[in-house]
Amino acid sequence: DTEVTQTPKHLVMGMTNKKSLKCEQHMGHRAMYWYKQKAKKPPELMFVYSYEKLSINESVPSRFSPECPNSSLLNLHLHALQPEDSALYLCASSQEDGSYEQYFGPGTRLTVT
Amino acid sequence: QQQVKQSPQSLIVQKGGISIINCAYENTAFDYFPWYQQFPGKGPALLIAIRPDVSEKKEGRFTISFNKSAKQFSLHIMDSQPGDSATYFCAAKSFGYGNKLVFGAGTILRVKS
């Protein structure tokens, strides 16, 4: 089973709201990733967690705050977002940070109004 | 040097035809070359991947051809079907902690019935 699940599927939020995106995998993977994907563009890496510790932050604005509560869960906390943050947010996982295969979830379609 | 160049941007193929998407890279440290298939509103799905020790890998109707000396690889979809209509991303990666998956720009494939 190579399933990564994400909730919610769709999210509409105002610029003053606080919301969270959730990601879960039960493959025993120790690396988890957040990507942002704009329409007709490839995914852009935001954060990497390795063994529940943040290992890479691709200079993402602080209005995005990742959290890894345990080895199966990954959250992305959102606060004071801008309309240009509207995108598909993808979670992915791999056996380890540095492993070849990455498996993506279905994404959360975020709209900031 | 981290770029992966993908062409064409879009492709229209008749049902039953062969779809060919090409990618080129510069970084000789890359040693893993996956293709992802993404349907609208879904996350990218790992389709097929190749390591540079082989020149071709086939899985069903999907074949990767790899030319190490030219630093190019391509995806061939034989007997293309309307259900293959999607965006295809090539990518490249080198094994190891902190090494990221580098995506091409994507190709939108439409298979006409």
Short mmCIF file of C-alpha atoms in Angstrom, two decimals:
data_model
loop_
_atom_site.label_atom_id
_atom_site.label_comp_id
_atom_site.label_asym_id
_atom_site.label_seq_id
_atom_site.Cartn_x
_atom_site.Cartn_y
_atom_site.Cartn_z
CA ASP A 1 0.00 0.00 0.00
CA THR A 2 1.49 3.32 -1.09
CA GLU A 3 -1.27 5.57 0.16
CA VAL A 4 -0.84 9.04 1.55
CA THR A 5 -4.07 10.66 2.69
CA GLN A 6 -4.77 14.37 3.06
CA THR A 7 -7.62 16.33 4.62
CA PRO A 8 -9.50 18.41 3.80
CA LYS A 9 -9.79 18.02 0.02
CA HIS A 10 -10.83 21.62 -0.39
CA LEU A 11 -10.40 24.63 1.88
CA VAL A 12 -11.54 28.21 1.48
CA MET A 13 -10.21 30.67 4.02
CA GLY A 14 -10.06 34.38 4.55
CA MET A 15 -6.82 36.25 5.01
CA THR A 16 -7.34 36.53 8.77
CA ASN A 17 -8.28 32.90 9.37
CA LYS A 18 -6.20 30.15 10.96
CA LYS A 19 -6.57 26.68 9.49
CA SER A 20 -4.60 23.45 9.31
CA LEU A 21 -3.95 20.87 6.62
CA LYS A 22 -3.42 17.27 7.63
CA CYS A 23 -1.48 14.42 6.07
CA GLU A 24 -1.20 10.79 7.12
CA GLN A 25 0.74 7.77 5.91
CA HIS A 26 0.95 4.24 7.29
CA MET A 27 3.80 2.92 5.17
CA GLY A 28 6.36 3.27 7.94
CA HIS A 29 8.07 6.05 6.02
CA ARG A 30 10.37 8.28 8.06
CA ALA A 31 10.49 11.26 5.70
CA MET A 32 7.50 13.46 4.93
CA TYR A 33 7.23 16.48 2.68
CA TRP A 34 5.02 19.47 1.97
CA TYR A 35 4.86 20.77 -1.60
CA LYS A 36 2.95 23.67 -3.13
CA GLN A 37 1.68 23.37 -6.69
CA LYS A 38 0.29 26.21 -8.77
CA ALA A 39 -1.80 25.50 -11.85
CA LYS A 40 0.16 24.03 -14.78
CA LYS A 41 3.39 24.06 -12.78
CA PRO A 42 5.42 21.31 -11.13
CA PRO A 43 5.31 20.84 -7.36
CA GLU A 44 7.60 23.13 -5.37
CA LEU A 45 9.18 21.79 -2.21
CA MET A 46 8.31 23.67 0.98
CA PHE A 47 9.39 21.53 3.94
CA VAL A 48 11.01 18.17 4.67
CA TYR A 49 10.67 16.25 7.91
CA SER A 50 13.08 13.44 8.65
CA TYR A 51 12.42 11.26 11.68
CA GLU A 52 9.90 13.84 12.89
CA LYS A 53 12.43 16.66 12.80
CA LEU A 54 12.36 19.53 10.33
CA SER A 55 15.34 19.05 8.05
CA ILE A 56 14.60 21.39 5.14
CA ASN A 57 12.70 24.69 5.03
CA GLU A 58 12.81 26.15 1.54
CA SER A 59 12.64 29.75 2.80
CA VAL A 60 8.89 29.49 3.21
CA PRO A 61 7.12 32.51 4.78
CA SER A 62 6.32 32.13 8.47
CA ARG A 63 2.59 32.25 7.77
CA PHE A 64 3.10 28.55 6.92
CA SER A 65 4.01 26.51 9.99
CA PRO A 66 4.66 22.77 9.67
CA GLU A 67 4.36 20.26 12.47
CA CYS A 68 5.10 16.55 12.68
CA PRO A 69 3.32 15.14 15.77
CA ASN A 70 4.47 11.57 15.10
CA SER A 71 5.99 9.42 12.37
CA SER A 72 2.65 8.97 10.57
CA LEU A 73 1.23 12.49 10.72
CA LEU A 74 2.19 15.81 9.20
CA ASN A 75 0.33 19.08 9.63
CA LEU A 76 0.62 22.44 7.93
CA HIS A 77 -0.74 25.32 9.99
CA LEU A 78 -1.89 28.35 8.01
CA HIS A 79 -2.30 31.88 9.31
CA ALA A 80 -2.73 35.27 7.69
CA LEU A 81 -2.38 33.90 4.18
CA GLN A 82 -2.44 35.97 1.02
CA PRO A 83 -4.53 35.34 -2.11
CA GLU A 84 -1.36 34.34 -3.96
CA ASP A 85 -1.03 31.41 -1.54
CA SER A 86 -4.02 29.78 -3.23
CA ALA A 87 -2.71 26.51 -4.67
CA LEU A 88 -2.81 22.73 -4.40
CA TYR A 89 -0.87 21.67 -1.29
CA LEU A 90 0.62 18.22 -1.60
CA CYS A 91 2.00 15.95 1.06
CA ALA A 92 4.46 13.21 0.14
CA SER A 93 6.45 10.57 1.95
CA SER A 94 9.46 8.37 1.34
CA GLN A 95 11.24 5.58 3.19
CA GLU A 96 13.91 7.97 4.38
CA ASP A 97 15.04 11.48 3.46
CA GLY A 98 17.25 10.75 0.48
CA SER A 99 15.32 7.67 -0.66
CA TYR A 100 14.40 7.61 -4.30
CA GLU A 101 10.67 6.95 -4.36
CA GLN A 102 8.34 9.66 -3.12
CA TYR A 103 4.62 8.99 -2.90
CA PHE A 104 2.21 11.89 -3.07
CA GLY A 105 -1.18 12.36 -1.50
CA PRO A 106 -4.18 13.72 -3.42
CA GLY A 107 -3.61 17.25 -2.18
CA THR A 108 -5.68 19.98 -0.55
CA ARG A 109 -7.03 22.64 -2.89
CA LEU A 110 -6.65 25.89 -0.94
CA THR A 111 -8.37 29.11 -1.90
CA VAL A 112 -7.56 32.29 0.02
CA THR A 113 -10.19 35.03 -0.31
CA GLN B 1 22.74 22.51 -13.09
CA GLN B 2 19.80 21.42 -11.00
CA GLN B 3 17.34 21.90 -13.86
CA VAL B 4 15.49 19.24 -15.75
CA LYS B 5 14.23 20.47 -19.12
CA GLN B 6 11.06 18.84 -20.42
CA SER B 7 9.43 19.01 -23.84
CA PRO B 8 6.96 19.44 -25.38
CA GLN B 9 4.75 21.62 -23.16
CA SER B 10 1.66 20.00 -24.63
CA LEU B 11 0.96 17.07 -26.90
CA ILE B 12 -2.10 15.84 -28.78
CA VAL B 13 -2.09 12.22 -29.92
CA GLN B 14 -4.71 10.12 -31.62
CA LYS B 15 -6.04 7.08 -29.78
CA GLY B 16 -3.79 4.13 -30.48
CA GLY B 17 -0.80 6.32 -31.29
CA ILE B 18 2.53 6.68 -29.51
CA SER B 19 3.07 9.57 -27.10
CA ILE B 20 6.69 10.66 -26.58
CA ILE B 21 7.85 13.11 -23.93
CA ASN B 22 11.50 14.10 -23.59
CA CYS B 23 13.64 15.33 -20.72
CA ALA B 24 17.25 16.48 -20.43
CA TYR B 25 19.41 17.11 -17.39
CA GLU B 26 22.82 18.56 -16.62
CA ASN B 27 23.69 17.29 -13.16
CA THR B 28 25.63 14.04 -13.59
CA ALA B 29 25.06 13.26 -9.91
CA PHE B 30 21.42 12.44 -10.67
CA ASP B 31 20.95 8.68 -10.48
CA TYR B 32 17.20 8.20 -10.38
CA PHE B 33 14.75 9.36 -13.04
CA PRO B 34 11.03 8.93 -12.31
CA TRP B 35 7.97 9.93 -14.28
CA TYR B 36 4.85 11.12 -12.51
CA GLN B 37 1.32 11.17 -13.94
CA GLN B 38 -1.11 13.76 -12.62
CA PHE B 39 -4.82 13.99 -13.35
CA PRO B 40 -6.66 17.28 -12.75
CA GLY B 41 -7.31 17.88 -9.06
CA LYS B 42 -5.21 14.88 -8.00
CA GLY B 43 -1.71 14.42 -6.67
CA PRO B 44 1.15 13.20 -8.87
CA ALA B 45 1.35 9.40 -9.04
CA LEU B 46 4.66 7.62 -9.55
CA LEU B 47 4.31 5.96 -12.95
CA ILE B 48 7.67 4.44 -13.78
CA ALA B 49 11.30 5.13 -12.92
CA ILE B 50 14.75 4.20 -14.17
CA ARG B 51 18.28 4.11 -12.82
CA PRO B 52 21.20 4.97 -15.14
CA ASP B 53 22.59 1.43 -15.21
CA VAL B 54 19.94 0.41 -17.77
CA SER B 55 18.99 2.03 -21.07
CA GLU B 56 15.34 1.04 -21.12
CA LYS B 57 12.60 0.03 -18.74
CA LYS B 58 9.14 -1.12 -19.75
CA GLU B 59 6.00 -1.48 -17.67
CA GLY B 60 2.93 -2.34 -19.69
CA ARG B 61 2.38 0.38 -22.28
CA PHE B 62 4.89 2.74 -20.63
CA THR B 63 8.59 2.69 -21.52
CA ILE B 64 11.44 4.88 -20.33
CA SER B 65 14.41 5.22 -22.66
CA PHE B 66 17.60 6.51 -21.07
CA ASN B 67 20.68 7.89 -22.82
CA LYS B 68 23.40 8.49 -20.23
CA SER B 69 25.94 10.01 -22.60
CA ALA B 70 23.42 12.52 -23.93
CA LYS B 71 21.95 13.10 -20.46
CA GLN B 72 18.47 12.59 -21.83
CA PHE B 73 15.54 10.35 -21.02
CA SER B 74 12.11 9.96 -22.49
CA LEU B 75 8.71 8.44 -21.79
CA HIS B 76 6.96 6.49 -24.51
CA ILE B 77 3.29 5.62 -24.14
CA MET B 78 2.32 2.94 -26.61
CA ASP B 79 -1.27 2.49 -27.83
CA SER B 80 -2.24 5.77 -26.15
CA GLN B 81 -5.76 5.85 -24.71
CA PRO B 82 -8.07 8.75 -23.76
CA GLY B 83 -7.62 7.68 -20.13
CA ASP B 84 -3.91 8.55 -20.47
CA SER B 85 -4.84 12.22 -20.88
CA ALA B 86 -3.05 13.88 -17.98
CA THR B 87 -0.03 16.01 -17.11
CA TYR B 88 3.26 14.13 -17.07
CA PHE B 89 6.26 15.32 -15.07
CA CYS B 90 9.74 13.93 -15.43
CA ALA B 91 12.04 14.30 -12.46
CA ALA B 92 15.54 13.52 -11.33
CA LYS B 93 17.19 12.89 -8.02
CA SER B 94 20.45 11.78 -6.49
CA PHE B 95 20.44 9.46 -3.52
CA GLY B 96 21.28 10.95 -0.19
CA TYR B 97 20.12 13.06 2.69
CA GLY B 98 18.88 16.48 1.66
CA ASN B 99 18.85 15.74 -2.08
CA LYS B 100 15.62 16.93 -3.60
CA LEU B 101 13.41 15.64 -6.35
CA VAL B 102 13.91 18.05 -9.27
CA PHE B 103 10.90 18.25 -11.58
CA GLY B 104 10.60 19.14 -15.23
CA ALA B 105 8.02 21.74 -16.22
CA GLY B 106 5.41 19.17 -17.23
CA THR B 107 3.70 18.05 -20.43
CA ILE B 108 -0.07 18.17 -20.88
CA LEU B 109 -1.08 15.12 -22.92
CA ARG B 110 -4.41 14.88 -24.64
CA VAL B 111 -5.36 11.66 -26.38
CA LYS B 112 -8.15 12.14 -28.91
CA SER B 113 -10.65 9.33 -29.37
#
